[in-house]
Short mmCIF file of C-alpha atoms in Angstrom, two decimals:
data_model
loop_
_atom_site.label_atom_id
_atom_site.label_comp_id
_atom_site.label_asym_id
_atom_site.label_seq_id
_atom_site.Cartn_x
_atom_site.Cartn_y
_atom_site.Cartn_z
CA MET A 1 63.15 -3.86 -46.97
CA SER A 2 60.21 -6.25 -46.53
CA SER A 3 60.00 -9.07 -49.10
CA GLU A 4 56.45 -7.92 -49.76
CA TRP A 5 57.67 -4.72 -51.54
CA VAL A 6 58.04 -5.06 -55.28
CA GLU A 7 59.50 -2.78 -57.91
CA ARG A 8 57.43 -1.57 -60.80
CA SER A 9 57.48 1.43 -63.20
CA ILE A 10 55.36 4.48 -62.63
CA VAL A 11 53.24 3.57 -65.76
CA ASP A 12 52.51 0.20 -64.17
CA VAL A 13 50.50 1.70 -61.37
CA CYS A 14 48.69 4.16 -63.54
CA ALA A 15 45.36 3.99 -65.50
CA GLN A 16 46.47 6.88 -67.63
CA VAL A 17 49.61 9.13 -68.13
CA PHE A 18 49.21 12.21 -70.21
CA SER A 19 50.43 15.82 -70.43
CA GLY A 20 48.33 18.88 -70.83
CA GLY A 21 48.15 21.64 -73.38
CA THR A 22 47.83 25.47 -73.88
CA PRO A 23 45.07 27.09 -75.88
CA LYS A 24 46.19 29.75 -78.20
CA SER A 25 46.60 32.90 -76.11
CA SER A 26 45.84 35.02 -79.20
CA ILE A 27 42.21 33.81 -79.19
CA PRO A 28 40.34 35.56 -76.37
CA GLU A 29 37.37 33.06 -76.58
CA PHE A 30 39.68 30.35 -75.26
CA PHE A 31 40.22 32.24 -71.94
CA ASP A 32 37.73 34.99 -71.44
CA ARG A 33 35.16 34.15 -68.64
CA GLY A 34 36.55 30.56 -68.60
CA SER A 35 35.42 28.26 -65.86
CA ILE A 36 37.63 25.29 -66.30
CA PRO A 37 40.75 25.32 -63.96
CA TRP A 38 43.99 25.39 -65.88
CA LEU A 39 47.24 24.68 -64.01
CA LYS A 40 50.76 25.84 -64.68
CA THR A 41 53.90 24.20 -63.38
CA LYS A 42 54.74 27.11 -61.04
CA GLU A 43 51.62 26.06 -59.08
CA VAL A 44 52.94 22.47 -58.62
CA ASN A 45 54.58 22.74 -55.17
CA TYR A 46 54.18 19.71 -52.89
CA SER A 47 50.56 20.58 -52.08
CA LYS A 48 46.87 19.76 -52.65
CA ILE A 49 45.64 21.89 -55.59
CA ILE A 50 42.21 23.32 -54.67
CA GLU A 51 42.24 26.28 -57.02
CA THR A 52 44.25 27.54 -59.99
CA GLU A 53 45.29 31.03 -61.05
CA ASN A 54 43.96 30.74 -64.58
CA PHE A 55 40.92 29.31 -66.33
CA ILE A 56 40.00 28.22 -69.88
CA THR A 57 36.77 27.85 -71.69
CA GLU A 58 35.00 24.83 -73.15
CA LEU A 59 36.02 26.09 -76.46
CA GLY A 60 39.64 26.41 -75.36
CA LEU A 61 39.52 22.84 -74.09
CA LYS A 62 38.12 21.50 -77.37
CA ASN A 63 40.67 23.37 -79.46
CA SER A 64 43.87 22.42 -77.60
CA SER A 65 45.60 19.32 -76.38
CA ALA A 66 44.54 20.13 -72.80
CA LYS A 67 42.59 17.37 -71.11
CA LEU A 68 40.55 17.10 -67.96
CA VAL A 69 42.59 15.57 -65.07
CA PRO A 70 40.46 13.60 -62.63
CA ILE A 71 40.58 14.44 -58.99
CA ASN A 72 43.33 12.73 -56.86
CA SER A 73 45.70 12.45 -59.76
CA VAL A 74 49.46 13.01 -59.18
CA ILE A 75 50.80 15.87 -61.22
CA VAL A 76 54.50 16.12 -61.98
CA ALA A 77 56.14 19.31 -63.22
CA MET A 78 58.38 18.33 -66.21
CA TYR A 79 59.92 21.75 -66.76
CA GLY A 80 59.69 25.29 -65.49
CA ASN A 81 61.82 28.10 -64.04
CA GLY A 82 64.33 27.44 -61.25
CA ASP A 83 63.79 24.30 -59.24
CA THR A 84 60.20 23.64 -60.50
CA ALA A 85 60.87 20.54 -62.62
CA GLY A 86 60.43 17.43 -60.51
CA ARG A 87 57.96 18.92 -58.08
CA VAL A 88 54.65 17.05 -57.50
CA ALA A 89 51.15 17.84 -56.42
CA ILE A 90 47.67 16.18 -55.95
CA ASN A 91 44.69 17.84 -57.52
CA LYS A 92 41.61 17.99 -55.31
CA ILE A 93 39.51 19.53 -58.05
CA ALA A 94 39.06 18.40 -61.67
CA LEU A 95 41.27 20.53 -63.79
CA THR A 96 43.42 20.87 -66.84
CA THR A 97 47.10 21.62 -67.19
CA ASN A 98 49.54 23.06 -69.53
CA GLN A 99 52.01 20.84 -71.50
CA ALA A 100 54.66 21.09 -68.98
CA CYS A 101 52.72 18.95 -66.50
CA CYS A 102 52.78 15.18 -66.55
CA ASN A 103 49.44 13.86 -65.11
CA LEU A 104 49.37 10.51 -63.47
CA VAL A 105 45.84 8.97 -63.11
CA ILE A 106 46.61 6.26 -60.49
CA ASP A 107 45.03 2.83 -60.85
CA SER A 108 43.37 2.45 -57.41
CA ALA A 109 43.60 -1.36 -57.62
CA ARG A 110 47.30 -1.22 -58.03
CA ALA A 111 48.45 1.80 -55.95
CA ASP A 112 47.30 4.50 -53.55
CA TYR A 113 47.57 7.95 -55.11
CA ARG A 114 48.95 9.37 -51.92
CA PHE A 115 51.64 6.80 -51.71
CA VAL A 116 52.73 7.52 -55.31
CA TYR A 117 52.65 11.23 -54.46
CA TYR A 118 54.86 10.83 -51.42
CA TYR A 119 57.09 8.40 -53.18
CA LEU A 120 57.82 10.86 -56.03
CA GLN A 121 58.22 13.68 -53.50
CA SER A 122 61.01 11.61 -51.84
CA GLN A 123 62.60 11.18 -55.26
CA TYR A 124 62.96 14.80 -56.21
CA ALA A 125 66.82 14.89 -56.23
CA LYS A 126 66.99 11.86 -58.48
CA LEU A 127 64.36 13.32 -60.81
CA VAL A 128 66.39 16.46 -61.04
CA ASP A 129 69.45 14.35 -61.91
CA LEU A 130 67.46 12.73 -64.79
CA LYS A 131 66.57 16.29 -65.94
CA ASN A 132 70.08 17.51 -65.77
CA GLY A 133 71.36 14.52 -67.64
CA GLY A 134 69.15 15.22 -70.68
CA ALA A 135 69.92 17.49 -73.58
CA GLN A 136 66.84 19.71 -72.94
CA GLN A 137 67.38 20.01 -69.16
CA ASN A 138 63.81 18.97 -68.75
CA LEU A 139 61.87 15.91 -67.68
CA ASN A 140 59.60 14.20 -70.15
CA ALA A 141 56.59 11.83 -69.99
CA LYS A 142 58.70 8.75 -71.01
CA LEU A 143 61.26 9.39 -68.22
CA ILE A 144 58.41 9.56 -65.72
CA LYS A 145 56.51 6.60 -66.97
CA ASP A 146 59.67 4.47 -66.83
CA TYR A 147 60.70 5.70 -63.42
CA PRO A 148 60.94 2.84 -60.86
CA ILE A 149 58.66 2.81 -57.80
CA VAL A 150 58.90 0.29 -55.06
CA VAL A 151 55.40 -0.63 -53.50
CA PRO A 152 54.08 -2.76 -50.78
CA SER A 153 50.63 -4.18 -50.68
CA ILE A 154 47.78 -1.81 -51.57
CA THR A 155 46.62 -1.92 -47.90
CA GLU A 156 49.98 -0.89 -46.58
CA GLN A 157 50.27 1.78 -49.29
CA ARG A 158 46.97 3.25 -48.10
CA GLU A 159 48.01 3.24 -44.45
CA ILE A 160 51.30 4.91 -45.14
CA GLY A 161 49.66 7.43 -47.41
CA SER A 162 46.98 8.26 -44.90
CA PHE A 163 49.64 8.73 -42.08
CA LEU A 164 51.72 11.09 -44.15
CA GLU A 165 48.66 13.03 -45.40
CA SER A 166 47.48 13.34 -41.78
CA LEU A 167 50.79 15.11 -41.03
CA ASP A 168 50.42 17.42 -43.95
CA ASP A 169 46.78 18.14 -43.04
CA ARG A 170 47.80 19.16 -39.47
CA ILE A 171 50.62 21.43 -40.86
CA SER A 172 48.07 23.00 -43.24
CA LEU A 173 45.54 23.62 -40.50
CA LEU A 174 48.14 25.29 -38.43
CA CYS A 175 49.24 27.53 -41.28
CA GLU A 176 45.62 28.41 -42.02
CA THR A 177 45.04 29.30 -38.42
CA ASN A 178 48.11 31.51 -38.44
CA ALA A 179 46.89 33.24 -41.56
CA THR A 180 43.65 34.06 -39.73
CA LEU A 181 45.50 35.24 -36.64
CA GLU A 182 47.76 37.45 -38.84
CA ALA A 183 44.66 38.92 -40.58
CA ILE A 184 43.07 39.71 -37.25
CA ALA A 185 46.19 41.41 -35.88
CA GLN A 186 46.76 43.44 -39.05
CA ALA A 187 43.14 44.62 -39.27
CA LEU A 188 42.82 45.60 -35.56
CA PHE A 189 46.30 47.34 -35.57
CA LYS A 190 45.37 49.38 -38.64
CA SER A 191 42.06 50.34 -37.12
CA TRP A 192 43.59 51.48 -33.81
CA PHE A 193 46.94 52.87 -34.72
CA VAL A 194 46.87 53.80 -38.46
CA ASP A 195 43.23 54.83 -39.14
CA PHE A 196 42.55 55.87 -35.46
CA ASP A 197 38.95 54.54 -35.74
CA PRO A 198 38.30 54.70 -31.94
CA VAL A 199 39.49 58.27 -31.77
CA HIS A 200 37.39 59.35 -34.73
CA ALA A 201 34.36 57.69 -33.10
CA ARG A 202 34.84 59.45 -29.86
CA ALA A 203 35.48 62.78 -31.70
CA ARG A 204 32.01 62.35 -33.17
CA GLY A 205 30.57 61.64 -29.71
CA GLU A 206 30.05 57.96 -30.61
CA GLN A 207 30.98 54.81 -28.73
CA PRO A 208 33.82 53.04 -30.63
CA ALA A 209 32.57 49.78 -32.09
CA GLY A 210 33.56 46.62 -30.30
CA LEU A 211 35.20 48.35 -27.28
CA ALA A 212 34.15 48.21 -23.67
CA PRO A 213 33.41 51.75 -22.39
CA GLU A 214 36.28 51.58 -20.01
CA VAL A 215 38.66 50.66 -22.82
CA ALA A 216 37.15 53.23 -25.23
CA ALA A 217 37.75 55.95 -22.54
CA LEU A 218 41.52 55.36 -22.82
CA PHE A 219 41.51 56.62 -26.35
CA PRO A 220 41.63 60.45 -26.96
CA ASP A 221 38.62 62.30 -28.43
CA SER A 222 40.55 64.84 -30.49
CA PHE A 223 43.60 65.22 -32.70
CA GLU A 224 46.63 67.51 -32.78
CA GLU A 225 49.43 68.38 -35.22
CA SER A 226 52.63 66.30 -35.28
CA ALA A 227 55.60 65.53 -37.57
CA LEU A 228 53.30 62.93 -39.17
CA GLY A 229 50.34 65.29 -39.54
CA MET A 230 47.26 64.98 -37.35
CA VAL A 231 47.56 62.33 -34.74
CA PRO A 232 45.37 61.52 -31.60
CA LYS A 233 45.94 64.16 -28.87
CA GLY A 234 48.78 63.07 -26.52
CA TRP A 235 50.09 60.41 -28.78
CA GLN A 236 53.65 60.76 -30.31
CA ALA A 237 55.06 60.53 -33.78
CA GLU A 238 58.51 58.82 -33.90
CA PRO A 239 60.75 57.34 -36.52
CA LEU A 240 60.61 53.54 -36.88
CA ASP A 241 64.27 53.24 -35.88
CA GLU A 242 63.59 54.90 -32.62
CA ILE A 243 61.02 52.44 -31.39
CA ALA A 244 63.26 49.47 -32.32
CA ASP A 245 66.86 48.49 -33.07
CA PHE A 246 67.76 47.08 -36.45
CA LEU A 247 70.80 44.83 -36.26
CA ASN A 248 72.33 43.99 -39.66
CA GLY A 249 73.70 40.52 -40.09
CA LEU A 250 77.29 39.42 -40.65
CA ALA A 251 79.24 38.50 -43.77
CA LEU A 252 79.24 34.94 -42.53
CA GLN A 253 81.62 33.71 -45.26
CA LYS A 254 84.19 35.29 -42.96
CA TYR A 255 83.16 32.89 -40.21
CA PRO A 256 83.58 29.38 -41.83
CA PRO A 257 82.37 26.28 -39.84
CA GLU A 258 84.89 24.99 -37.24
CA GLY A 259 84.48 21.28 -36.30
CA ASP A 260 81.06 20.27 -35.02
CA GLU A 261 80.20 23.64 -33.41
CA THR A 262 78.32 25.24 -36.37
CA LEU A 263 75.13 26.97 -37.06
CA PRO A 264 72.87 27.13 -40.17
CA VAL A 265 73.23 30.44 -42.04
CA ILE A 266 69.98 32.28 -42.28
CA LYS A 267 69.82 34.15 -45.55
CA ILE A 268 66.90 35.63 -47.44
CA ALA A 269 66.12 32.29 -49.02
CA GLN A 270 65.83 30.64 -45.55
CA LEU A 271 63.61 33.54 -44.35
CA ARG A 272 61.26 33.03 -47.19
CA LYS A 273 60.81 29.33 -46.78
CA GLY A 274 60.89 29.38 -43.00
CA ASP A 275 63.57 26.65 -42.40
CA THR A 276 67.32 26.00 -42.64
CA VAL A 277 67.21 22.72 -44.66
CA GLY A 278 70.17 22.70 -46.95
CA ALA A 279 71.57 26.00 -45.66
CA ASP A 280 75.27 26.96 -45.56
CA ARG A 281 77.00 26.42 -42.27
CA ALA A 282 79.04 29.10 -40.24
CA SER A 283 80.99 28.89 -37.01
CA ARG A 284 79.16 29.22 -33.71
CA ASN A 285 81.98 31.52 -32.59
CA ILE A 286 80.03 34.77 -33.28
CA LYS A 287 78.60 37.34 -31.05
CA PRO A 288 75.39 36.11 -29.25
CA GLU A 289 73.23 38.88 -30.74
CA TYR A 290 73.83 37.40 -34.21
CA ILE A 291 72.46 34.00 -33.17
CA ILE A 292 68.87 33.77 -34.11
CA GLN A 293 66.20 31.95 -32.10
CA ASN A 294 62.64 31.16 -32.60
CA GLY A 295 60.36 34.21 -32.12
CA ASP A 296 62.94 36.72 -33.35
CA VAL A 297 61.71 39.33 -35.84
CA LEU A 298 63.75 39.28 -39.04
CA PHE A 299 63.51 41.90 -41.86
CA SER A 300 65.27 41.30 -45.29
CA TRP A 301 66.14 44.78 -46.50
CA SER A 302 67.70 43.78 -49.73
CA GLY A 303 66.48 41.84 -52.82
CA SER A 304 63.15 40.26 -51.65
CA LEU A 305 61.91 42.53 -48.84
CA GLU A 306 60.12 40.42 -46.19
CA VAL A 307 59.31 40.87 -42.47
CA GLU A 308 58.74 37.57 -40.59
CA VAL A 309 58.80 36.06 -37.14
CA TRP A 310 61.42 33.31 -37.38
CA CYS A 311 60.42 29.90 -36.12
CA GLY A 312 62.87 27.74 -38.18
CA GLY A 313 65.22 26.99 -35.33
CA GLU A 314 68.58 28.33 -34.17
CA GLY A 315 70.72 29.92 -36.86
CA ALA A 316 73.27 32.64 -37.62
CA LEU A 317 72.13 36.04 -39.01
CA ASN A 318 73.53 36.74 -42.44
CA GLN A 319 74.08 40.23 -44.07
CA HIS A 320 71.12 41.73 -45.79
CA LEU A 321 68.95 40.80 -42.89
CA PHE A 322 67.98 42.87 -39.91
CA LYS A 323 67.21 41.38 -36.54
CA VAL A 324 64.60 43.75 -35.08
CA THR A 325 64.40 44.23 -31.31
CA SER A 326 63.41 46.82 -28.83
CA GLN A 327 64.08 47.79 -25.22
CA ARG A 328 61.01 50.02 -25.09
CA PHE A 329 58.15 48.22 -26.74
CA GLN A 330 56.67 44.80 -26.93
CA LYS A 331 57.48 42.66 -30.01
CA TRP A 332 53.96 42.89 -31.44
CA PHE A 333 54.17 46.73 -31.62
CA TYR A 334 57.51 46.98 -33.52
CA LEU A 335 56.56 43.98 -35.61
CA ARG A 336 53.32 45.51 -36.81
CA TRP A 337 54.83 48.87 -37.48
CA THR A 338 57.67 47.39 -39.55
CA LYS A 339 55.04 45.37 -41.54
CA THR A 340 52.95 48.52 -41.97
CA HIS A 341 55.75 50.20 -43.73
CA LEU A 342 56.77 47.13 -45.74
CA THR A 343 54.82 48.07 -48.89
CA ASN A 344 56.47 51.54 -48.98
CA PHE A 345 59.91 49.95 -48.42
CA LYS A 346 59.31 47.63 -51.37
CA HIS A 347 58.47 50.62 -53.58
CA ILE A 348 61.70 52.33 -52.50
CA ALA A 349 63.75 49.20 -53.25
CA ALA A 350 61.99 48.72 -56.63
CA SER A 351 63.04 52.27 -57.67
CA LYS A 352 66.73 51.62 -57.19
CA ALA A 353 68.61 51.40 -60.41
CA THR A 354 70.42 48.21 -59.40
CA THR A 355 69.93 44.49 -60.00
CA MET A 356 69.13 44.02 -56.22
CA GLY A 357 66.83 46.70 -54.89
CA HIS A 358 67.24 47.63 -51.20
CA ILE A 359 66.57 50.25 -48.62
CA GLN A 360 68.98 52.20 -46.53
CA ARG A 361 68.97 53.16 -42.80
CA LYS A 362 67.73 56.58 -43.66
CA HIS A 363 64.52 55.05 -44.79
CA LEU A 364 64.02 53.62 -41.46
CA THR A 365 64.33 57.04 -39.98
CA GLU A 366 61.98 58.55 -42.58
CA ALA A 367 59.32 55.88 -41.78
CA MET A 368 57.22 57.43 -39.07
CA VAL A 369 55.05 55.61 -36.52
CA VAL A 370 52.55 56.71 -33.91
CA VAL A 371 53.14 55.75 -30.27
CA PRO A 372 50.00 55.84 -28.19
CA SER A 373 49.66 56.42 -24.50
CA SER A 374 51.00 53.84 -22.02
CA GLN A 375 47.45 53.10 -21.01
CA VAL A 376 46.30 52.28 -24.60
CA LEU A 377 49.54 50.25 -25.08
CA ALA A 378 48.87 48.20 -21.99
CA GLU A 379 45.28 47.53 -23.08
CA ALA A 380 46.46 46.66 -26.56
CA ASP A 381 49.10 44.32 -25.24
CA LYS A 382 46.25 42.15 -23.73
CA ILE A 383 45.07 41.45 -27.26
CA PHE A 384 48.04 41.60 -29.59
CA GLY A 385 50.43 39.77 -27.19
CA PRO A 386 48.42 36.60 -26.94
CA LEU A 387 47.73 36.63 -30.66
CA LEU A 388 51.40 36.73 -31.42
CA ASP A 389 52.21 34.07 -28.80
CA GLN A 390 49.59 31.75 -30.36
CA TRP A 391 51.03 32.44 -33.84
CA ILE A 392 54.51 31.56 -32.73
CA ASN A 393 53.28 28.43 -30.92
CA ASN A 394 51.40 27.30 -34.06
CA ALA A 395 54.39 28.01 -36.29
CA GLU A 396 56.76 26.03 -34.03
CA GLN A 397 54.27 23.01 -34.00
CA ALA A 398 54.02 23.25 -37.75
CA GLN A 399 57.84 23.21 -38.09
CA THR A 400 58.20 20.31 -35.72
CA LEU A 401 55.57 18.24 -37.74
CA ALA A 402 57.33 19.25 -41.00
CA ASN A 403 60.65 18.12 -39.66
CA LEU A 404 59.23 14.76 -38.54
CA ARG A 405 57.45 14.31 -41.83
CA ASP A 406 60.66 15.04 -43.76
CA THR A 407 62.58 12.56 -41.62
CA LEU A 408 60.03 9.70 -41.81
CA LEU A 409 58.93 10.12 -45.36
CA PRO A 410 61.92 8.56 -47.14
CA ARG A 411 62.18 5.73 -44.56
CA LEU A 412 58.47 4.97 -44.66
CA ILE A 413 58.20 5.20 -48.41
CA SER A 414 61.17 2.81 -48.94
CA GLY A 415 60.14 0.21 -46.29
CA GLN A 416 63.05 1.02 -44.00
CA LEU A 417 60.67 2.14 -41.32
CA ARG A 418 57.41 0.35 -40.33
CA LEU A 419 54.26 2.38 -39.81
CA PRO A 420 53.77 1.54 -36.08
CA ASP A 421 57.31 2.83 -35.37
CA ALA A 422 56.48 6.10 -37.25
CA GLU A 423 53.25 6.50 -35.29
CA GLN A 424 55.09 6.03 -32.04
CA GLN A 425 57.60 8.75 -33.01
CA LEU A 426 54.67 11.12 -33.69
CA LYS A 427 53.14 10.24 -30.32
CA ASP A 428 56.46 10.81 -28.54
CA LEU A 429 56.60 14.36 -29.90
CA ALA A 430 53.35 15.23 -28.15
CA VAL A 431 52.31 17.91 -30.62
#
């Protein structure tokens, strides 16, 4: 570490440190039609806070211990469910918080708020240890105030903070772009293959909106009866499990890691967060079809039901997850139909009288889909295929940047790695 780096306490780099408060929920005037953002710890999750789920009124603010937190403060969750305690965030709007948040108003002459944010982010495990060592299993303001922080010059802090923030901003932009791509694909798929908008338009003698005449002509202009009810003439109704194969994962505890040849285990938790950081390991000596690669469609059918395109790197498919493939149809087609039925699958799982709701294979058979003509499918593939390819490319880029950030952050923030070297590593990635 450079000799220019010095150790201080968190309170030494702050202009103010205070927790929030909660207005009495029994008094509607404290919350109804409130316009002041009010943050709970569950919303503190290594991000920039640009909105809150809840709001309070001026009356609620005046009659509680809640205080306005200036923009660009560092917010630390002191307690909360699960692994919430120890998480940090930066508020990009003026807001208030509940009493479970410790709000650090950084003294800009002593520290860069981004540097402090990333430093505390790198200290999560140690903050959790502090929490676990206490009688209440929580953090408190004194623990956070007294927590040591090692800082370089204010100039270097700003440079490091700016570099790490730029990585996060690039990741956020890729994720926002993917949310837009997903919304476009979902809306268009629903219009064409669920609501049959082009077919209804042609049945009325109208030109389908947004379609070239030669494309519109590929859609039928009438309907006929099917197992699913009325569908476009010539299109087929089929069970979901006939347009795709659903491979259930392995009980990977039966395949313990052997030497260096191991794979991370992809369980529901990994599917939800999109990576395998901290995952269990399993032997690589499993059938190839159970080894997951980027771009594979995964469907968790038990517990938390999710359908995602995996982009978190190679891994082993655990039980309670389906790998969805098809010999007949393009990936976008069976992905969108599986997602279309997800809401109903969740209702089925929720109705199960068990602690972990799930669906069964019969529900895949009962879930009907509509298969259009090969001509319509070919035309649709020109739109949906590139949309999905771009989504996967963006997700892989975001994961690469996140991996780099997570590798560089603890070394940059401790002085073990100099900023020019970190910038070179980013340049070498060419993303």
